XYZ file of C-alpha atoms in Angstrom:
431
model
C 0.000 0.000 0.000
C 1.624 3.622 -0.989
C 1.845 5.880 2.015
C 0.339 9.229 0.717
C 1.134 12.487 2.364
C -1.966 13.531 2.379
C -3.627 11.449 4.916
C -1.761 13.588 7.335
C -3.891 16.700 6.208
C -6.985 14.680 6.395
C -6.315 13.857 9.724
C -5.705 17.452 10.428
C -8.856 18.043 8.814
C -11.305 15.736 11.207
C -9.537 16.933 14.211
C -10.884 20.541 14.132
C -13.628 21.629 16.436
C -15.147 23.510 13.345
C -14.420 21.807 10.614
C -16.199 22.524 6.967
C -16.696 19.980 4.392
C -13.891 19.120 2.455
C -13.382 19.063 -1.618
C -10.361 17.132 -2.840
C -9.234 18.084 -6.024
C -7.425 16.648 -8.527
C -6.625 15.361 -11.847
C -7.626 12.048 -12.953
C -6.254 8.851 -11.330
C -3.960 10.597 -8.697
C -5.332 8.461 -5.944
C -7.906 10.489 -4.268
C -10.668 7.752 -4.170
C -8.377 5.406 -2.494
C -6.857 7.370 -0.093
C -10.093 8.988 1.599
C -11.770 5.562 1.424
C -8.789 4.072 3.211
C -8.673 7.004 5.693
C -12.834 6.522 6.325
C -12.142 2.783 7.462
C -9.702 3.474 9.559
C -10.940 6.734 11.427
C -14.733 6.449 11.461
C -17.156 3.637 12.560
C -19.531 4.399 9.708
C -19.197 5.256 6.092
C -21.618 6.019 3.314
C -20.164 6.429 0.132
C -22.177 7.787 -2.682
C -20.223 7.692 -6.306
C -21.889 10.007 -9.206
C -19.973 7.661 -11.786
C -20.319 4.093 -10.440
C -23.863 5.067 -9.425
C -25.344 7.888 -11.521
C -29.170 7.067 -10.343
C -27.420 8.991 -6.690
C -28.106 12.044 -8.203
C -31.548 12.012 -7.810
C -30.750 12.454 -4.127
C -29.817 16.095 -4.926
C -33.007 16.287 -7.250
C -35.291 17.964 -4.842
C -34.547 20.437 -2.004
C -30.983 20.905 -0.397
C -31.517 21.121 2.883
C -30.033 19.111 5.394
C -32.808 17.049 6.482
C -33.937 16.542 2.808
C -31.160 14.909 1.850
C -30.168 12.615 5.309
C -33.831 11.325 4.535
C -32.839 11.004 0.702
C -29.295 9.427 1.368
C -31.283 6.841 3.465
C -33.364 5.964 1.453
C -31.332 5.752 -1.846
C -28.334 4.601 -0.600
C -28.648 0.822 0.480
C -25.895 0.479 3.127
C -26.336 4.322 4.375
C -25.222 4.360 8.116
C -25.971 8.089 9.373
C -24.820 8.644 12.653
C -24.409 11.953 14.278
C -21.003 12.352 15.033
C -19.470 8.801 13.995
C -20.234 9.027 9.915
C -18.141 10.318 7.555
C -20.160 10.777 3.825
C -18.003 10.833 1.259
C -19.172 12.302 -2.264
C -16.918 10.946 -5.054
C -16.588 11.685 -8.108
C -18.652 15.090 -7.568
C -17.875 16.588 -10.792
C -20.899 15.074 -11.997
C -23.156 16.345 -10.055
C -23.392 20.232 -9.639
C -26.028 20.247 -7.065
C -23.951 18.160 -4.592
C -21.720 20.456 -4.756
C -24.194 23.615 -4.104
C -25.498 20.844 -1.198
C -22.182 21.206 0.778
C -23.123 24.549 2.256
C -26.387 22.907 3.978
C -24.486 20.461 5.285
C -21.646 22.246 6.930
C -24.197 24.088 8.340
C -25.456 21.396 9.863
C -22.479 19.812 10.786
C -23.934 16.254 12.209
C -21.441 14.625 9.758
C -17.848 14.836 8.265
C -18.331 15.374 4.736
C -15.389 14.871 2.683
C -16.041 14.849 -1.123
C -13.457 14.892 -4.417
C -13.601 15.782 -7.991
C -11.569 15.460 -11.225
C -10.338 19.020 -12.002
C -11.875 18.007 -15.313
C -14.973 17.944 -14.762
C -14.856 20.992 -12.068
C -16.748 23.819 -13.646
C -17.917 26.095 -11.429
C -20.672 27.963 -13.781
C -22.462 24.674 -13.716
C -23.274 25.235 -9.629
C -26.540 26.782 -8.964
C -25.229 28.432 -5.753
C -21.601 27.742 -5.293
C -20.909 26.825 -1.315
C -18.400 30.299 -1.116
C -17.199 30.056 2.796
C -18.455 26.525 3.412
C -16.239 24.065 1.699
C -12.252 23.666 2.606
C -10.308 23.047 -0.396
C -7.346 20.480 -0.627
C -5.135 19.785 -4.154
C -3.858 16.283 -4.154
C -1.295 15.264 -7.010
C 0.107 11.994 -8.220
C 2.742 10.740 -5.906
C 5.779 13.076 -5.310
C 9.762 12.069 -5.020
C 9.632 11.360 -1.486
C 6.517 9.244 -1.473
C 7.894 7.122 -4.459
C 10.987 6.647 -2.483
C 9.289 5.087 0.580
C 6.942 3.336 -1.848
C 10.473 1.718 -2.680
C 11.945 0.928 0.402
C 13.434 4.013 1.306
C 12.797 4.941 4.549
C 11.555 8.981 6.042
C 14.588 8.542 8.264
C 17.061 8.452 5.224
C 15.349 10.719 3.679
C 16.429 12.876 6.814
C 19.128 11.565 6.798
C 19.976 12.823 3.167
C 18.219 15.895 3.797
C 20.802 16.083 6.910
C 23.559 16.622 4.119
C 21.985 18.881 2.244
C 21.234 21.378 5.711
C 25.192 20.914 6.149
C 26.514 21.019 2.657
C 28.034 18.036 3.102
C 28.781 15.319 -0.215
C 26.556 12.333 0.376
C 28.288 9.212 1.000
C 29.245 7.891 -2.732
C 26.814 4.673 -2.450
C 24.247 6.599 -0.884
C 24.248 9.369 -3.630
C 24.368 6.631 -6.397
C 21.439 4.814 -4.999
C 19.043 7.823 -4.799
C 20.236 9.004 -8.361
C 19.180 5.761 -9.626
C 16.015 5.797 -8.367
C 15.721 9.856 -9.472
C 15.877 7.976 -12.964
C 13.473 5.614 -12.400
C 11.007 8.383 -11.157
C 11.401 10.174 -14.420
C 10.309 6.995 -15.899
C 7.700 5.759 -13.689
C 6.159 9.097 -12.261
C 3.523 9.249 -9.660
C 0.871 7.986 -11.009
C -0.240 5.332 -8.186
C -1.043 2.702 -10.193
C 2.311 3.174 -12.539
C 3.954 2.964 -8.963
C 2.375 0.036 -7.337
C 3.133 -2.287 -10.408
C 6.861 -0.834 -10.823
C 7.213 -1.706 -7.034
C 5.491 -5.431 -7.751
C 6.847 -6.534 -10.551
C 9.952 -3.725 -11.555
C 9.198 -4.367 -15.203
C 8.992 -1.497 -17.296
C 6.972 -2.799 -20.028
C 4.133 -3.182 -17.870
C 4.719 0.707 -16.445
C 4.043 1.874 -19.880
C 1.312 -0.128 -20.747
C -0.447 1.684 -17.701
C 0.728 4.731 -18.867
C -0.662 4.958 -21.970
C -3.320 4.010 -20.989
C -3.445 6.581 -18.156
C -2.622 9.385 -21.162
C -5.989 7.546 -23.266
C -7.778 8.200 -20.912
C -6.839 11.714 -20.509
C -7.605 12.322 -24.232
C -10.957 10.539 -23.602
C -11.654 12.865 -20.819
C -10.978 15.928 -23.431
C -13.769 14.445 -25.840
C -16.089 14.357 -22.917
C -15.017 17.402 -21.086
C -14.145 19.720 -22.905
C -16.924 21.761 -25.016
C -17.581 22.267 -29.175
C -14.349 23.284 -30.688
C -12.184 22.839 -27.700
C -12.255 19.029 -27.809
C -9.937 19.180 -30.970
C -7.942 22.044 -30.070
C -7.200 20.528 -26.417
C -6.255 17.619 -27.503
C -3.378 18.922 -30.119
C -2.575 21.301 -27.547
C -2.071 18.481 -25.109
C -0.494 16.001 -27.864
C 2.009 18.794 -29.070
C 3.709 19.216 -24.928
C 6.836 16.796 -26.323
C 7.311 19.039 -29.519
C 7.669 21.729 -27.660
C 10.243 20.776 -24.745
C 12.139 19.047 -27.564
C 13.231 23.161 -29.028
C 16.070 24.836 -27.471
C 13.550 27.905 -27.225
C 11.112 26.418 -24.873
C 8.685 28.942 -24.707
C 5.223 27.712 -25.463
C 4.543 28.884 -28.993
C 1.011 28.281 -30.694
C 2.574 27.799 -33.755
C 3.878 24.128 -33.027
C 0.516 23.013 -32.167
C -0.643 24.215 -35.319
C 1.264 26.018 -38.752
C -0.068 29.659 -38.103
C -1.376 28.681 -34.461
C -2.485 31.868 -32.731
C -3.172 32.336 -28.755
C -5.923 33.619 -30.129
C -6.947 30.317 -31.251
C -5.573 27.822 -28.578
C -4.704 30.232 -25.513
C -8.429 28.931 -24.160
C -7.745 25.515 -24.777
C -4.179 25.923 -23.047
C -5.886 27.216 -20.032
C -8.609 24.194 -20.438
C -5.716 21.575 -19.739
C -3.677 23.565 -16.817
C -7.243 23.667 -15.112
C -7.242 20.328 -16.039
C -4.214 19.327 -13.694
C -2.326 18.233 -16.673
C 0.242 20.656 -16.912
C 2.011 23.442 -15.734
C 2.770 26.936 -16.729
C 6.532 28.322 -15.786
C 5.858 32.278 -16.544
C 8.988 34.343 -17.991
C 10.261 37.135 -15.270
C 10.014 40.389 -16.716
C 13.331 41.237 -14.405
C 14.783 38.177 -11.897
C 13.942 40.074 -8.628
C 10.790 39.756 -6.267
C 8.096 39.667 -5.911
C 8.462 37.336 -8.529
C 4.728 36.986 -9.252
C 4.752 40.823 -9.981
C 7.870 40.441 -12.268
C 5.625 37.826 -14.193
C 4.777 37.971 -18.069
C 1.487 36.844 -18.187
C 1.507 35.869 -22.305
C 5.324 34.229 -21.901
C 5.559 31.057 -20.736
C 6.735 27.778 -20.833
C 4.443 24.360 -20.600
C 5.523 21.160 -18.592
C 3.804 17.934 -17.680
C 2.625 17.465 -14.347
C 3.168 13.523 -13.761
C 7.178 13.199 -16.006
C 6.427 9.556 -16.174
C 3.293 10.406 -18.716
C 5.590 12.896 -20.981
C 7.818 9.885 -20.847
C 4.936 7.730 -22.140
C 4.364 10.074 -24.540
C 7.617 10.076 -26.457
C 8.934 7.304 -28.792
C 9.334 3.331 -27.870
C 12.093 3.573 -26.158
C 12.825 6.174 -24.457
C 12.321 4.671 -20.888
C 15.881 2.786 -21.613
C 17.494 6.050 -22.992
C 16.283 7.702 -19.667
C 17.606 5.226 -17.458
C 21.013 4.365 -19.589
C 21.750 8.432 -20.105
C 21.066 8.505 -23.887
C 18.271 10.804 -24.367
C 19.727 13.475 -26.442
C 17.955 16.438 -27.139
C 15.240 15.748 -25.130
C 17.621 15.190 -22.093
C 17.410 18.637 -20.508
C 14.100 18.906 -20.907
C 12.998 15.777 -19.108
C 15.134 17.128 -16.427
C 13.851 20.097 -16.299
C 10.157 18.742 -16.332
C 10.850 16.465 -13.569
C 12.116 19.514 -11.462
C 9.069 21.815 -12.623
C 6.830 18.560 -10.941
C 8.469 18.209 -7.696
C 8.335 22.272 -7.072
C 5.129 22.381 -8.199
C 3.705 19.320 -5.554
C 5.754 21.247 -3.092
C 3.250 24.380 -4.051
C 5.568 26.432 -5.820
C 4.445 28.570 -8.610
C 7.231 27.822 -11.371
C 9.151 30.651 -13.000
C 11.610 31.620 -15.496
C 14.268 33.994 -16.897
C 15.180 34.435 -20.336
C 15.797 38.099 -22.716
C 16.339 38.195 -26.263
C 17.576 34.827 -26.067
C 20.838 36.057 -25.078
C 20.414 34.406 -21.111
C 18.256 31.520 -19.748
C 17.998 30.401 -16.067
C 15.822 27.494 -16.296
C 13.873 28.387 -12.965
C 13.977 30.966 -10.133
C 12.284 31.021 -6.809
C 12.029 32.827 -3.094
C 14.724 31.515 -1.148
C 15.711 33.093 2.304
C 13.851 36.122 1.043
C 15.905 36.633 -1.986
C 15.533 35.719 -5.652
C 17.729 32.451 -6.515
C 18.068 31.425 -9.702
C 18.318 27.566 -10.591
C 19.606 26.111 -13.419
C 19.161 22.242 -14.346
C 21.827 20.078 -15.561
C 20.995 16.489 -16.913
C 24.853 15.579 -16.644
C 27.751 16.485 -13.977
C 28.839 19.273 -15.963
C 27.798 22.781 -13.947
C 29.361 25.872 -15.832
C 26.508 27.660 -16.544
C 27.509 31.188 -18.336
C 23.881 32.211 -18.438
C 23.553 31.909 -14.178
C 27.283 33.871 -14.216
C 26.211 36.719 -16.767
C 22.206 37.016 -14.853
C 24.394 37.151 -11.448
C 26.704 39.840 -12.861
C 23.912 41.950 -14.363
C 21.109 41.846 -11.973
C 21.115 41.898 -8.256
C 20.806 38.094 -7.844
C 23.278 37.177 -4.968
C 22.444 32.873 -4.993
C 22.330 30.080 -7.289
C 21.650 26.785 -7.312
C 22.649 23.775 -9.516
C 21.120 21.019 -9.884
C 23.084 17.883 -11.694
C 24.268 14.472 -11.310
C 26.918 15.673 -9.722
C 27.607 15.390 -5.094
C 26.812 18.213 -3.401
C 29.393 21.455 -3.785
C 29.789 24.736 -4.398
C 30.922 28.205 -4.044
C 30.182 31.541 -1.887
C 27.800 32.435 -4.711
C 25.996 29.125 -5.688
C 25.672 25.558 -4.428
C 25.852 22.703 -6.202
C 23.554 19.874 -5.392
C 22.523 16.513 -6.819
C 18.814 16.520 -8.790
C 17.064 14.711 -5.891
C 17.594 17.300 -3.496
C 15.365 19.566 -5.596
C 12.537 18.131 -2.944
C 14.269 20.109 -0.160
C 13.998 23.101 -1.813
């Protein structure tokens, strides 16, 4: 079974005196129906569980009026195996994308607040124009993703206490111990490959066959483009999907700003800027914004029309490049497309660690691959895929502006100067 982070903040959750219901978001296949019906057993005598998609005829319960006693009286009688106990039931709402007037009925019952109510939805399906009365004040929002580096390590034997152990060497600056450093840089690779996605995990940790991996995958990614047919409305369905199908192209060119015109010949922002938006609301990818100038606040310093496009799970953009490529990954033979796997793998773990990712990059002349607040100051962070770090662009932006730290990430121990430190990819998760 993977251990999830997130239990933790569910547990927070129950414990408060005045708790409000709870909506965990997500994109598709992250985990969230396991996690809160594992976390229901185990903390709660009673359960009822009422799932839009398994059981679409549970709408009706949301048919009529939404007031608390309405719908205890309507979850009892629709829902066979309903146990509704004041104080001992948790109801969970799954999959409550697809069904708007659940999700306008979470208000009534916070107010009531006889039951824990958790309830989660695919950030596909989440439109909020499609909720009669949206629950503003009365629902508690939590973002789950697909598993991050440090819950794929102890999915594969790695222990939290190494982990603080290795995070003990980053605090000090201190090289890892050679076999130490080798062993979590191997399994940095096979997280590129593998991802988060729990089920991609949970047969990699079975079975370690990597042919299986991908089969799950792909499937995983047709699935996604499924989703896009159903979700998405008129026109967008096509343009989402070569806006989602195009991600490779685009980290495959030097010049990695997303540009409209590799998704289509003559592509405006116009045309696909909507259907852009449609996936990162999605929880499919991620924008990294351009800086306007590298200091903070770095939001304000943001470009909103420059930007850069990464997957949010690696291990699907791996999937989504040629047969083959897991073995080039692993084996160091990825060519162009190298760097930017590296760089999308870092863009994910800052991202789950609920950073907002950001660039620098003028006239083409510099590039720092990412920056971000660091002991109040703006660092700049550059990402190597080998164990070379000379980086001219972090030397001239350091020179030029008034950024006093750097970072370097690479396969290389952990080192570095007055002005930057160099540290090995994994440690990207302390950051």
């Amino acid at each position: 079974m993977l251990k999830r982070k997130i239990y933790d903040d569910l547990l927070r959750w129950k414990n408060r005196e005045d708790k409000l219901c709870l909506l965990v978001k997500g994109a598709r296949q992250v985990g969230k129906t396991f996690i809160i019906e594992l976390f229901a057993r185990e903390n709660y005598k009673y359960r009822t569980i009422i799932n839009f998609v398994r059981n679409p005829a549970y709408k009706a319960i949301f048919e009529g009026d939404l007031d608390a006693e309405t719908l205890i009286k309507q979850i009892s009688l629709r829902v066979p195996d309903a146990e509704l106990v004041p104080g001992e039931t948790l109801i969970f709402l799954d999959e409550i994308q697809d069904c708007a007037k659940a999700r306008a009925a979470l208000k009534f019952l916070t107010q009531d607040g006889r039951f824990d109510v958790i309830a989660s939805g695919s950030m596909l399906g989440i439109n909020y124009k499609d909720v009669p009365s949206y629950p503003v004040g009365y629902v508690e929002y939590l973002d789950m993703h697909s598993l991050d580096l440090e819950e794929f390590l102890w999915a594969n034997g790695v222990s939290p206490a190494s982990v603080a152990d290795i995070k003990g060497y980053y605090d000090i600056k201190k090289p890892v111990p050679i076999a130490m450093h080798e062993r979590m840089m191997e399994l940095f690779k096979e997280y590129i490959v593998v991802g988060g996605m729990p089920r991609a995990v949970s047969e990699f940790v079975t079975t370690h066959n990597f042919a299986n991996v991908l089969k799950i995958q792909k499937g995983i990614i047709d699935d996604y483009t499924d989703d896009i047919a159903r979700y998405a409305e008129g026109a967008e369905k096509a343009k989402a999907r070569a806006c989602f199908l195009s991600i490779p192209k685009h980290l495959a060119k030097d010049y990695k700003k997303f540009q409209y015109s590799i998704v289509e010949r003559g592509g405006t922002a116009r045309k696909f800027g909507g259907s852009l938006m449609w996936l990162l609301d999605a929880g499919i990818i991620n924008f990294c914004y351009n800086l306007s100038i590298p200091e903070l606040p770095l939001e304000g310093n943001a470009k909103s029309d420059a930007f850069k496009v990464y997957m949010r799970d690696t291990g699907l953009l791996t999937a989504m490049l040629e047969d083959g490529s897991q073995a080039d990954i692993i084996d160091g033979n990825l060519g162009i497309y190298k760097g930017a796997i590296y760089e999308n793998i870092i863009a994910d773990i800052f991202n789950k660690s609920g950073k907002k990712l950001y660039y620098f990059e003028q006239n083409g002349k510099w590039e720092i691959d990412f920056f971000i607040r660091k002991n109040k100051t703006a660092t700049a962070i550059e990402v190597k895929s080998a164990d070379n770090t000379k980086s001219k662009s972090m030397d001239a932006v350091m020179a030029t502006y008034d950024v006093k730290h750097g970072i370097k990430l690479s396969t290389k121990n952990v080192g570095g100067t007055n002005k930057f430190d160099s540290l090995p990819l994994y440690m990207a998760m302390f950051l």
